[in-house]
Structures are given as structure tokens and as C-alpha cells.
Amino acid sequence: MTHDPNPAGPGERATSGSPKHGPLQGVRILDLTQMLAGPFTTMLLADLGADVVKVEPPAGDTTRAVGPFRAGDDPDLALGGYFQSVNRGKRSVVLNLKTAEGTERLLDLVRVCDVVVENFSAEVMDRLGVPYERLAEVNPRLVYGALRGFGDRRTGASPYQSWPALDVVAQAMGGFLGITGTADGNPIKSGPGIGDIFPGTLLALGIVAAVRHAEHTGEGQFVDVSMYDAVLALCERLVYQHSYLGVVPRPDGNSHPLLSPFDILPTRDGWVALAAPADHHWTHLAKAMGRPELADDDRYRTNRNRVAHREQVRALLLDWLTELDTGEVVDLLGGTVPVGPVNDAAAIFADPHVAARGMLAQVEQPGSDEPVTIVGSPIKFTRTSAHVRGRGPRLGEDDVTALLEEWAR
């Protein structure tokens, strides 16, 4: 399942098929996904070097028009921040799958690709006349990745199978909101869309595993991730707590039910994340606080003792932190005790770690001389590169016939 990549010529935009080799170099992916969860899946694969081609309806991915756009950007080019961030390094062809011509062209592409990914509601591909079974007939080695709110009947029919789902629904039903919120029990959703992003990450892993299997056996397969299931897996702690202890875990604010200290705490000028559940960390923290005797105090000597007296531990820390700026706390504890400032976007852009790790990537913004910045790839390799391989595509920027000719070479 390895093919020669298509090197970009001088002046052409870099895409996931560019010659900067990644570990998935030569893997051909048809991306029928929209919004966030599915495009995040294929974004990860594009960063890893796969040749990812978005197959878009005539109106394009819904997020093309969402923005945000900078002053002076041309919204008609439909490359706002939402779309650019998770569709970088891909190509785009337009097919109307509601027509016979569109589905036949899709089948032509399926015959020579390795992976198809979609995140439609259940049975949409069946209604279009191109379900997994038909695609597998024309390409038995095809890996087919599906991401839905409640999974697919092929791997386990859910009573909620036909329900639509978005990120916040997955956070709610998968247990995240049941354990995340204020200490008095009010649920608070995650800032980032983890109900989309974590399922998308798991689907990317499943696709890579299935591609390896297909390379060794010639057998394709259906890979299915449910948003509900993925969030439940993310919240694995609530399952074993309920099983071992018979409790129903509830939100704990910023603390942890099994570790102490483990909290987000106010300083004189901001907030700091501070965790010292290991006893040697607590010893270092007690010394930094000017209270070394706390390390041997029977109330605080072990993590189990500190959990039993968590409110007293928190009070001790609050008394100490109110006299210090965040930077002072980090200077005192950094390198010895797990600690970090609560960064905003401006702090992240200025952080030398982010620069050293290549986590801010600039890409071209068509219609403007000024590039835009999106997040880089967090997956690093010593021999094969994983990185942002160029901007997102304009709608229909690539041609199906030309793509088929290229993939036939």
C-alpha cells in the first residue's frame, strides 16, 4: 500500500503529498468529513505524510464560511481560521454524491486509494448508494473509517444510532460533564471540543492500525469510533471508581479525588497549576513554603493522609500563594515540583517551549500577503517528519481527472 509521492513543483502549494517524507508517505486518503471531528482525524494523517484529498459537496465544508477572518481577508476564498486549522495540507475536489455521476467518480477514486473517512450521520452513505460494502467490492483492501455520535450498526447497534450528536452532547453523555465542574456540582464543558477532537484522534489511530493490517494481509476493514464511546474512554476513572467503591463520582472543581495537592490555585497576580501527590514532591514543596515540618506531619506525610485532609492542604497553599506572583511560584518550584502557569494565548505565543517544539506554524492565506498562524503537530519523530504541510485547499482546487492520472502513475 505504498506509492510514490507526488512532489510539488516550484511555486506549487505544499500538500500532504509533498516530498517532505512522513511515516505515512504514499498512503492515499479520501476525506469525506466535515466540521471538526472527522477533519481532525484526517489532519493528523496529513501531518504524518498521507496524501489527503477532501471530497466536498458543491457548497463545500460547512466550516469554510465560519471564520474567523482577519480584516482584509477575502471571505469568498473560504479559508477562515476554523477551516485552515484542521484542513491544512489537504487537497480538495468537488463531487455531488447525490448524483449518479458523482458517485461513479467517487468509485473511480476508491479503486486507487487506501482509506476513506466519513463522519456522516448513520445510513447517509447507504442512502447515497455508496455504503462501505459497495466500496469494499471495488477495493477489497480499503480501510473505511467512520466517526459518528453513537457508532455504527456494523460494530454494535446503539439505541441512539440515528440521533445526531455534537461535541457538547458527547461530553454530556460520555461522562465528562458528570465529573467536570464546580465543587458544588455544576457541570462545565471543556473549553476545546474534546467530544470531537478525542474521538478524531482515536479514529486516526484505528485507521493507522488497519492500514498496517491491510499492508500485511491485503484485507481492508471497517473502522468505527463513537463520540460517546471515546469520551467514556477518556473518563476511565469514573468507571473504576464506581466499580471499586460503589460511588457515583461528581465534579471536584479543580482538585482530584485521589491525589493531593492537585489543584489550580490563585496567586497574587494570576493562577497556577500545582501538583505534589508524590511524597518527595510534597517534601520539596514544604521546604519551598518555608514549612519543612509539614513533610513529617502525620496529617500530610503521605498522599493518602493529604487526601483525607485536603481542605487543610488547600488552605496552607492558599495562604502561601497569596503573597507570591505566578512567576515567583514557578521560579521557586519549577524543575522540582510539578507546576505551571495558567497560560492564555498571548503567553503561549511568547513561551520559548512552544517555539523550541515548533508548535506554532505559519501558512499562506490566499488573497493576503500576510500568513496566518495555526497550531503545529505535537507528534515528533527522529527519522520521519510530522508537520504542517501547507495551507488548507480552496474549494475544488484540485481536479478529479488529474488526481486519477497522478495516482495511476
CSV table of C-alpha atoms in Angstrom, one decimal:
chain,number,residue,atom,x,y,z
A,1,MET,CA,0.0,0.0,0.0
A,2,THR,CA,3.0,2.3,-0.6
A,3,HIS,CA,3.0,4.6,-3.6
A,4,ASP,CA,5.4,7.2,-4.9
A,5,PRO,CA,4.5,10.6,-3.6
A,6,ASN,CA,3.7,13.4,-5.9
A,7,PRO,CA,6.5,16.1,-5.4
A,8,ALA,CA,5.2,19.6,-5.6
A,9,GLY,CA,6.8,21.6,-8.4
A,10,PRO,CA,8.3,25.1,-8.0
A,11,GLY,CA,5.7,27.6,-6.7
A,12,GLU,CA,3.1,25.0,-6.1
A,13,ARG,CA,1.4,24.8,-2.7
A,14,ALA,CA,2.7,22.2,-0.3
A,15,THR,CA,0.2,19.4,0.4
A,16,SER,CA,0.1,16.2,2.2
A,17,GLY,CA,1.6,14.6,-0.8
A,18,SER,CA,4.7,16.8,-0.8
A,19,PRO,CA,8.2,15.3,-0.8
A,20,LYS,CA,8.9,16.0,2.9
A,21,HIS,CA,8.6,12.4,3.9
A,22,GLY,CA,6.4,11.4,6.8
A,23,PRO,CA,5.8,8.0,8.2
A,24,LEU,CA,2.5,7.7,6.2
A,25,GLN,CA,4.1,8.8,2.9
A,26,GLY,CA,2.3,7.3,0.0
A,27,VAL,CA,-0.9,6.4,1.8
A,28,ARG,CA,-3.9,7.8,-0.2
A,29,ILE,CA,-6.9,9.0,1.8
A,30,LEU,CA,-10.3,10.3,0.6
A,31,ASP,CA,-11.7,12.6,3.2
A,32,LEU,CA,-15.5,13.0,3.1
A,33,THR,CA,-15.6,14.6,6.5
A,34,GLN,CA,-16.9,18.0,7.6
A,35,MET,CA,-16.9,20.2,10.8
A,36,LEU,CA,-14.3,19.2,13.4
A,37,ALA,CA,-14.2,15.6,14.5
A,38,GLY,CA,-13.6,14.0,11.1
A,39,PRO,CA,-11.3,16.7,9.7
A,40,PHE,CA,-9.2,16.5,12.8
A,41,THR,CA,-8.7,12.8,12.1
A,42,THR,CA,-7.5,13.4,8.6
A,43,MET,CA,-5.5,16.4,9.6
A,44,LEU,CA,-3.4,14.2,11.9
A,45,LEU,CA,-2.9,11.8,9.0
A,46,ALA,CA,-2.0,14.6,6.6
A,47,ASP,CA,0.6,15.9,9.1
A,48,LEU,CA,2.1,12.4,9.2
A,49,GLY,CA,2.5,12.5,5.4
A,50,ALA,CA,-0.6,10.8,4.0
A,51,ASP,CA,-2.0,12.3,0.7
A,52,VAL,CA,-5.4,13.5,1.9
A,53,VAL,CA,-8.0,14.7,-0.6
A,54,LYS,CA,-11.1,16.3,0.7
A,55,VAL,CA,-14.2,15.3,-1.3
A,56,GLU,CA,-16.5,18.2,-0.8
A,57,PRO,CA,-20.1,18.9,-2.0
A,58,PRO,CA,-20.5,21.9,-4.3
A,59,ALA,CA,-21.2,24.2,-1.3
A,60,GLY,CA,-18.0,22.9,0.4
A,61,ASP,CA,-17.3,22.0,4.0
A,62,THR,CA,-19.7,23.9,6.3
A,63,THR,CA,-16.8,25.4,8.3
A,64,ARG,CA,-15.4,27.2,5.3
A,65,ALA,CA,-17.7,30.1,6.0
A,66,VAL,CA,-17.4,30.1,9.8
A,67,GLY,CA,-14.3,32.2,10.1
A,68,PRO,CA,-12.7,33.9,11.9
A,69,PHE,CA,-11.4,36.1,9.2
A,70,ARG,CA,-8.9,38.9,9.6
A,71,ALA,CA,-9.6,42.4,8.4
A,72,GLY,CA,-8.7,42.4,4.7
A,73,ASP,CA,-9.1,38.7,4.2
A,74,ASP,CA,-11.4,37.7,1.3
A,75,PRO,CA,-14.2,35.6,2.8
A,76,ASP,CA,-15.1,34.4,-0.7
A,77,LEU,CA,-11.9,32.3,-0.6
A,78,ALA,CA,-13.5,30.4,2.4
A,79,LEU,CA,-10.3,29.9,4.3
A,80,GLY,CA,-11.1,31.1,7.8
A,81,GLY,CA,-9.3,30.0,10.9
A,82,TYR,CA,-11.6,27.1,11.8
A,83,PHE,CA,-11.2,25.6,8.3
A,84,GLN,CA,-7.4,26.3,8.0
A,85,SER,CA,-6.6,24.8,11.3
A,86,VAL,CA,-7.9,21.3,10.7
A,87,ASN,CA,-7.7,21.1,6.9
A,88,ARG,CA,-4.1,22.2,6.4
A,89,GLY,CA,-2.0,20.2,4.0
A,90,LYS,CA,-5.0,18.6,2.2
A,91,ARG,CA,-6.3,18.8,-1.3
A,92,SER,CA,-9.9,19.4,-2.4
A,93,VAL,CA,-12.1,18.0,-5.2
A,94,VAL,CA,-15.8,18.7,-5.6
A,95,LEU,CA,-18.3,15.8,-6.1
A,96,ASN,CA,-22.0,15.9,-5.8
A,97,LEU,CA,-22.7,12.5,-4.3
A,98,LYS,CA,-26.4,13.0,-4.7
A,99,THR,CA,-25.9,12.4,-8.5
A,100,ALA,CA,-25.0,9.2,-10.3
A,101,GLU,CA,-22.1,10.9,-11.9
A,102,GLY,CA,-20.8,12.0,-8.5
A,103,THR,CA,-21.0,8.5,-7.0
A,104,GLU,CA,-19.3,6.9,-10.1
A,105,ARG,CA,-16.4,9.4,-9.8
A,106,LEU,CA,-16.1,8.6,-6.1
A,107,LEU,CA,-15.9,4.9,-7.0
A,108,ASP,CA,-13.1,5.7,-9.5
A,109,LEU,CA,-11.1,7.3,-6.7
A,110,VAL,CA,-11.9,4.5,-4.2
A,111,ARG,CA,-10.4,1.9,-6.6
A,112,VAL,CA,-7.0,3.5,-6.3
A,113,CYS,CA,-7.0,4.9,-2.7
A,114,ASP,CA,-6.2,3.2,0.6
A,115,VAL,CA,-8.6,4.9,3.0
A,116,VAL,CA,-12.0,6.5,3.0
A,117,VAL,CA,-13.0,8.6,6.1
A,118,GLU,CA,-16.5,10.0,6.7
A,119,ASN,CA,-18.5,11.4,9.7
A,120,PHE,CA,-22.0,11.5,8.3
A,121,SER,CA,-25.0,10.5,10.3
A,122,ALA,CA,-25.9,6.8,10.3
A,123,GLU,CA,-27.1,5.4,7.0
A,124,VAL,CA,-26.3,8.5,4.9
A,125,MET,CA,-23.8,6.6,2.8
A,126,ASP,CA,-26.3,3.9,2.3
A,127,ARG,CA,-28.9,6.4,1.0
A,128,LEU,CA,-26.3,7.8,-1.4
A,129,GLY,CA,-25.8,4.3,-2.8
A,130,VAL,CA,-22.1,4.0,-1.7
A,131,PRO,CA,-22.1,2.2,1.6
A,132,TYR,CA,-18.9,0.5,2.9
A,133,GLU,CA,-19.9,-2.8,1.3
A,134,ARG,CA,-20.1,-1.3,-2.2
A,135,LEU,CA,-16.8,0.5,-1.7
A,136,ALA,CA,-15.2,-2.7,-0.4
A,137,GLU,CA,-16.4,-4.6,-3.5
A,138,VAL,CA,-14.4,-2.3,-5.8
A,139,ASN,CA,-11.4,-2.2,-3.4
A,140,PRO,CA,-11.1,-5.2,-1.1
A,141,ARG,CA,-8.0,-3.7,0.7
A,142,LEU,CA,-9.9,-0.5,1.5
A,143,VAL,CA,-9.7,0.8,5.1
A,144,TYR,CA,-13.0,2.7,5.8
A,145,GLY,CA,-13.1,5.0,8.8
A,146,ALA,CA,-16.4,6.2,10.3
A,147,LEU,CA,-17.0,8.6,13.1
A,148,ARG,CA,-20.5,9.1,14.5
A,149,GLY,CA,-22.1,10.2,17.7
A,150,PHE,CA,-23.2,6.7,18.7
A,151,GLY,CA,-21.3,4.4,16.4
A,152,ASP,CA,-22.3,2.2,13.5
A,153,ARG,CA,-24.6,-0.9,13.4
A,154,ARG,CA,-21.7,-2.9,11.9
A,155,THR,CA,-19.8,-2.9,15.2
A,156,GLY,CA,-22.7,-2.7,17.7
A,157,ALA,CA,-26.1,-1.1,17.1
A,158,SER,CA,-26.8,1.6,19.6
A,159,PRO,CA,-30.4,2.5,20.6
A,160,TYR,CA,-29.3,6.1,19.9
A,161,GLN,CA,-27.8,5.2,16.5
A,162,SER,CA,-30.0,7.6,14.5
A,163,TRP,CA,-29.5,10.5,16.9
A,164,PRO,CA,-27.4,13.5,15.7
A,165,ALA,CA,-24.6,14.5,18.1
A,166,LEU,CA,-22.2,17.4,18.5
A,167,ASP,CA,-19.3,17.9,20.9
A,168,VAL,CA,-21.2,19.0,23.9
A,169,VAL,CA,-23.6,16.1,23.6
A,170,ALA,CA,-20.7,13.7,23.6
A,171,GLN,CA,-19.2,15.5,26.7
A,172,ALA,CA,-22.5,15.1,28.5
A,173,MET,CA,-23.4,11.5,27.7
A,174,GLY,CA,-19.9,10.1,27.9
A,175,GLY,CA,-19.4,11.2,31.5
A,176,PHE,CA,-17.1,14.2,31.1
A,177,LEU,CA,-19.6,16.7,32.4
A,178,GLY,CA,-20.6,14.4,35.2
A,179,ILE,CA,-17.1,14.8,36.8
A,180,THR,CA,-16.1,18.2,35.4
A,181,GLY,CA,-17.4,21.3,37.0
A,182,THR,CA,-17.5,23.4,40.2
A,183,ALA,CA,-17.2,21.8,43.6
A,184,ASP,CA,-20.9,22.4,44.3
A,185,GLY,CA,-21.7,20.1,41.3
A,186,ASN,CA,-22.5,22.5,38.4
A,187,PRO,CA,-21.2,20.9,35.2
A,188,ILE,CA,-18.8,23.0,33.0
A,189,LYS,CA,-18.0,21.9,29.5
A,190,SER,CA,-14.4,21.7,28.3
A,191,GLY,CA,-13.0,24.8,26.5
A,192,PRO,CA,-11.7,22.8,23.5
A,193,GLY,CA,-14.1,20.5,21.7
A,194,ILE,CA,-12.8,17.3,23.3
A,195,GLY,CA,-16.1,15.5,22.3
A,196,ASP,CA,-14.9,15.9,18.7
A,197,ILE,CA,-11.1,16.0,19.0
A,198,PHE,CA,-10.5,12.9,21.1
A,199,PRO,CA,-12.8,10.7,19.0
A,200,GLY,CA,-11.0,12.0,15.9
A,201,THR,CA,-7.6,11.2,17.5
A,202,LEU,CA,-8.7,7.6,18.3
A,203,LEU,CA,-10.1,7.2,14.7
A,204,ALA,CA,-6.7,8.2,13.3
A,205,LEU,CA,-5.0,5.6,15.5
A,206,GLY,CA,-7.5,3.0,14.4
A,207,ILE,CA,-7.0,3.8,10.7
A,208,VAL,CA,-3.2,3.6,11.0
A,209,ALA,CA,-3.6,0.1,12.7
A,210,ALA,CA,-6.0,-1.0,9.9
A,211,VAL,CA,-3.7,0.3,7.2
A,212,ARG,CA,-0.8,-1.8,8.7
A,213,HIS,CA,-3.1,-4.9,8.7
A,214,ALA,CA,-4.1,-4.3,5.1
A,215,GLU,CA,-0.5,-3.9,4.0
A,216,HIS,CA,0.3,-7.3,5.5
A,217,THR,CA,-2.8,-9.2,4.5
A,218,GLY,CA,-4.4,-7.3,1.6
A,219,GLU,CA,-7.6,-7.2,3.7
A,220,GLY,CA,-9.4,-3.9,4.3
A,221,GLN,CA,-11.9,-3.4,7.1
A,222,PHE,CA,-14.5,-1.0,8.6
A,223,VAL,CA,-13.1,1.1,11.5
A,224,ASP,CA,-15.7,2.7,13.7
A,225,VAL,CA,-15.4,5.3,16.6
A,226,SER,CA,-18.4,6.6,18.5
A,227,MET,CA,-18.1,10.0,20.1
A,228,TYR,CA,-19.9,8.7,23.2
A,229,ASP,CA,-17.5,5.8,23.5
A,230,ALA,CA,-14.4,7.9,23.0
A,231,VAL,CA,-15.4,10.4,25.7
A,232,LEU,CA,-16.3,7.5,28.1
A,233,ALA,CA,-12.8,6.1,27.4
A,234,LEU,CA,-11.3,9.5,28.2
A,235,CYS,CA,-13.2,9.4,31.5
A,236,GLU,CA,-12.0,6.0,32.5
A,237,ARG,CA,-11.5,7.0,36.1
A,238,LEU,CA,-15.3,7.3,36.8
A,239,VAL,CA,-15.7,3.6,35.7
A,240,TYR,CA,-13.3,2.1,38.1
A,241,GLN,CA,-14.3,4.4,40.9
A,242,HIS,CA,-17.9,3.2,40.5
A,243,SER,CA,-16.8,-0.4,40.3
A,244,TYR,CA,-14.3,-0.5,43.1
A,245,LEU,CA,-16.1,1.9,45.6
A,246,GLY,CA,-19.7,1.9,44.5
A,247,VAL,CA,-19.7,5.7,44.3
A,248,VAL,CA,-21.0,8.0,41.6
A,249,PRO,CA,-18.1,10.4,41.0
A,250,ARG,CA,-19.2,14.1,40.9
A,251,PRO,CA,-17.3,17.3,39.9
A,252,ASP,CA,-14.5,18.2,42.3
A,253,GLY,CA,-13.8,21.7,41.0
A,254,ASN,CA,-10.1,21.9,40.2
A,255,SER,CA,-8.9,19.3,42.7
A,256,HIS,CA,-8.6,15.5,42.3
A,257,PRO,CA,-10.4,12.9,44.4
A,258,LEU,CA,-7.4,10.6,44.7
A,259,LEU,CA,-4.4,12.9,44.8
A,260,SER,CA,-3.4,15.9,47.0
A,261,PRO,CA,-2.3,18.5,46.4
A,262,PHE,CA,-3.5,18.5,42.8
A,263,ASP,CA,-5.2,21.8,42.0
A,264,ILE,CA,-5.5,25.1,40.1
A,265,LEU,CA,-4.9,27.9,42.7
A,266,PRO,CA,-4.8,31.7,42.7
A,267,THR,CA,-1.6,33.6,43.1
A,268,ARG,CA,-1.2,37.4,43.8
A,269,ASP,CA,-1.5,38.2,40.1
A,270,GLY,CA,-3.0,35.1,38.4
A,271,TRP,CA,-3.3,31.3,38.6
A,272,VAL,CA,-1.0,28.4,38.8
A,273,ALA,CA,-1.4,24.6,38.4
A,274,LEU,CA,0.3,22.8,41.2
A,275,ALA,CA,0.5,19.1,42.0
A,276,ALA,CA,2.6,17.3,44.6
A,277,PRO,CA,0.9,13.9,45.2
A,278,ALA,CA,4.2,12.1,45.3
A,279,ASP,CA,5.6,12.3,48.9
A,280,HIS,CA,9.0,13.5,47.7
A,281,HIS,CA,7.3,16.3,45.8
A,282,TRP,CA,5.4,17.2,49.0
A,283,THR,CA,8.7,17.4,50.9
A,284,HIS,CA,10.2,19.8,48.3
A,285,LEU,CA,7.0,21.9,48.4
A,286,ALA,CA,7.0,22.1,52.1
A,287,LYS,CA,10.6,23.3,52.1
A,288,ALA,CA,9.8,25.9,49.4
A,289,MET,CA,6.9,27.2,51.5
A,290,GLY,CA,9.3,27.6,54.5
A,291,ARG,CA,7.4,24.9,56.3
A,292,PRO,CA,9.7,21.8,56.2
A,293,GLU,CA,8.0,20.3,59.3
A,294,LEU,CA,4.8,19.7,57.1
A,295,ALA,CA,6.7,16.8,55.4
A,296,ASP,CA,6.7,14.9,58.7
A,297,ASP,CA,3.3,15.9,59.9
A,298,ASP,CA,1.1,12.8,60.2
A,299,ARG,CA,-1.8,14.7,58.6
A,300,TYR,CA,0.2,15.3,55.4
A,301,ARG,CA,3.1,12.9,55.4
A,302,THR,CA,1.6,10.6,52.6
A,303,ASN,CA,-0.7,11.2,49.7
A,304,ARG,CA,-3.5,9.2,51.5
A,305,ASN,CA,-3.1,11.4,54.6
A,306,ARG,CA,-3.2,14.6,52.4
A,307,VAL,CA,-6.3,13.4,50.6
A,308,ALA,CA,-8.0,12.9,54.0
A,309,HIS,CA,-7.1,16.4,54.9
A,310,ARG,CA,-7.3,18.0,51.5
A,311,GLU,CA,-9.1,21.2,52.7
A,312,GLN,CA,-6.3,21.9,55.2
A,313,VAL,CA,-3.7,21.3,52.5
A,314,ARG,CA,-5.5,23.7,50.2
A,315,ALA,CA,-5.7,26.3,52.9
A,316,LEU,CA,-2.0,26.1,53.6
A,317,LEU,CA,-1.3,26.6,49.9
A,318,LEU,CA,-3.7,29.5,49.5
A,319,ASP,CA,-2.1,31.3,52.5
A,320,TRP,CA,1.3,30.9,50.9
A,321,LEU,CA,0.4,31.7,47.3
A,322,THR,CA,-1.5,34.9,48.0
A,323,GLU,CA,1.9,36.5,48.9
A,324,LEU,CA,3.5,35.5,45.6
A,325,ASP,CA,3.2,36.3,41.9
A,326,THR,CA,2.7,33.4,39.5
A,327,GLY,CA,6.2,33.9,38.1
A,328,GLU,CA,7.7,33.7,41.6
A,329,VAL,CA,5.9,30.4,42.3
A,330,VAL,CA,7.1,28.9,39.0
A,331,ASP,CA,10.7,30.1,39.7
A,332,LEU,CA,10.6,28.5,43.2
A,333,LEU,CA,9.1,25.2,42.2
A,334,GLY,CA,10.0,24.7,38.5
A,335,GLY,CA,12.2,21.6,37.9
A,336,THR,CA,11.4,20.2,41.4
A,337,VAL,CA,7.6,20.1,41.9
A,338,PRO,CA,5.1,19.8,39.0
A,339,VAL,CA,4.0,23.4,38.5
A,340,GLY,CA,2.9,25.6,35.6
A,341,PRO,CA,1.3,29.0,35.0
A,342,VAL,CA,-2.3,29.1,33.6
A,343,ASN,CA,-1.3,30.4,30.1
A,344,ASP,CA,-3.5,32.5,27.9
A,345,ALA,CA,-2.9,32.7,24.1
A,346,ALA,CA,-0.5,35.6,24.4
A,347,ALA,CA,1.6,33.7,26.9
A,348,ILE,CA,1.6,30.6,24.7
A,349,PHE,CA,2.8,32.7,21.7
A,350,ALA,CA,5.6,34.1,23.9
A,351,ASP,CA,6.7,30.8,25.5
A,352,PRO,CA,10.1,29.5,24.4
A,353,HIS,CA,8.9,25.9,24.8
A,354,VAL,CA,6.3,26.5,22.1
A,355,ALA,CA,9.0,27.9,19.8
A,356,ALA,CA,11.5,25.2,20.5
A,357,ARG,CA,8.9,22.5,19.8
A,358,GLY,CA,7.6,24.0,16.6
A,359,MET,CA,4.1,24.2,17.9
A,360,LEU,CA,3.1,27.4,16.0
A,361,ALA,CA,3.0,27.0,12.3
A,362,GLN,CA,2.6,29.8,9.7
A,363,VAL,CA,0.6,29.0,6.5
A,364,GLU,CA,-0.3,31.0,3.4
A,365,GLN,CA,-3.6,32.9,3.4
A,366,PRO,CA,-4.7,33.3,-0.2
A,367,GLY,CA,-5.6,36.8,-1.1
A,368,SER,CA,-3.3,38.2,1.6
A,369,ASP,CA,0.5,38.8,1.8
A,370,GLU,CA,0.4,38.1,5.5
A,371,PRO,CA,0.5,34.4,6.6
A,372,VAL,CA,-1.7,33.1,9.4
A,373,THR,CA,-0.6,31.1,12.4
A,374,ILE,CA,-2.2,27.7,13.3
A,375,VAL,CA,-1.1,25.1,15.8
A,376,GLY,CA,1.7,22.7,14.8
A,377,SER,CA,1.9,19.0,15.0
A,378,PRO,CA,2.5,17.6,18.5
A,379,ILE,CA,3.8,14.2,17.2
A,380,LYS,CA,7.6,14.3,16.8
A,381,PHE,CA,9.9,11.7,15.1
A,382,THR,CA,13.6,11.4,14.9
A,383,ARG,CA,13.7,9.9,11.3
A,384,THR,CA,10.4,10.8,9.6
A,385,SER,CA,8.8,14.2,9.8
A,386,ALA,CA,5.4,15.1,11.0
A,387,HIS,CA,4.5,18.7,10.4
A,388,VAL,CA,2.0,21.2,8.9
A,389,ARG,CA,2.5,20.6,5.2
A,390,GLY,CA,0.8,23.7,3.8
A,391,ARG,CA,-2.4,25.7,3.9
A,392,GLY,CA,-5.9,24.4,3.5
A,393,PRO,CA,-7.2,24.0,0.0
A,394,ARG,CA,-9.6,26.3,-1.8
A,395,LEU,CA,-12.8,24.6,-2.6
A,396,GLY,CA,-12.3,22.4,-5.7
A,397,GLU,CA,-8.7,23.5,-6.1
A,398,ASP,CA,-7.9,20.0,-7.4
A,399,ASP,CA,-9.3,18.1,-10.4
A,400,VAL,CA,-10.6,14.5,-10.2
A,401,THR,CA,-9.3,13.5,-13.6
A,402,ALA,CA,-5.9,15.0,-12.9
A,403,LEU,CA,-5.8,13.2,-9.5
A,404,LEU,CA,-6.7,9.9,-11.0
A,405,GLU,CA,-3.9,10.3,-13.6
A,406,GLU,CA,-1.5,11.2,-10.9
A,407,TRP,CA,-2.4,8.2,-8.7
A,408,ALA,CA,-2.2,5.9,-11.8
A,409,ARG,CA,1.5,6.8,-12.3
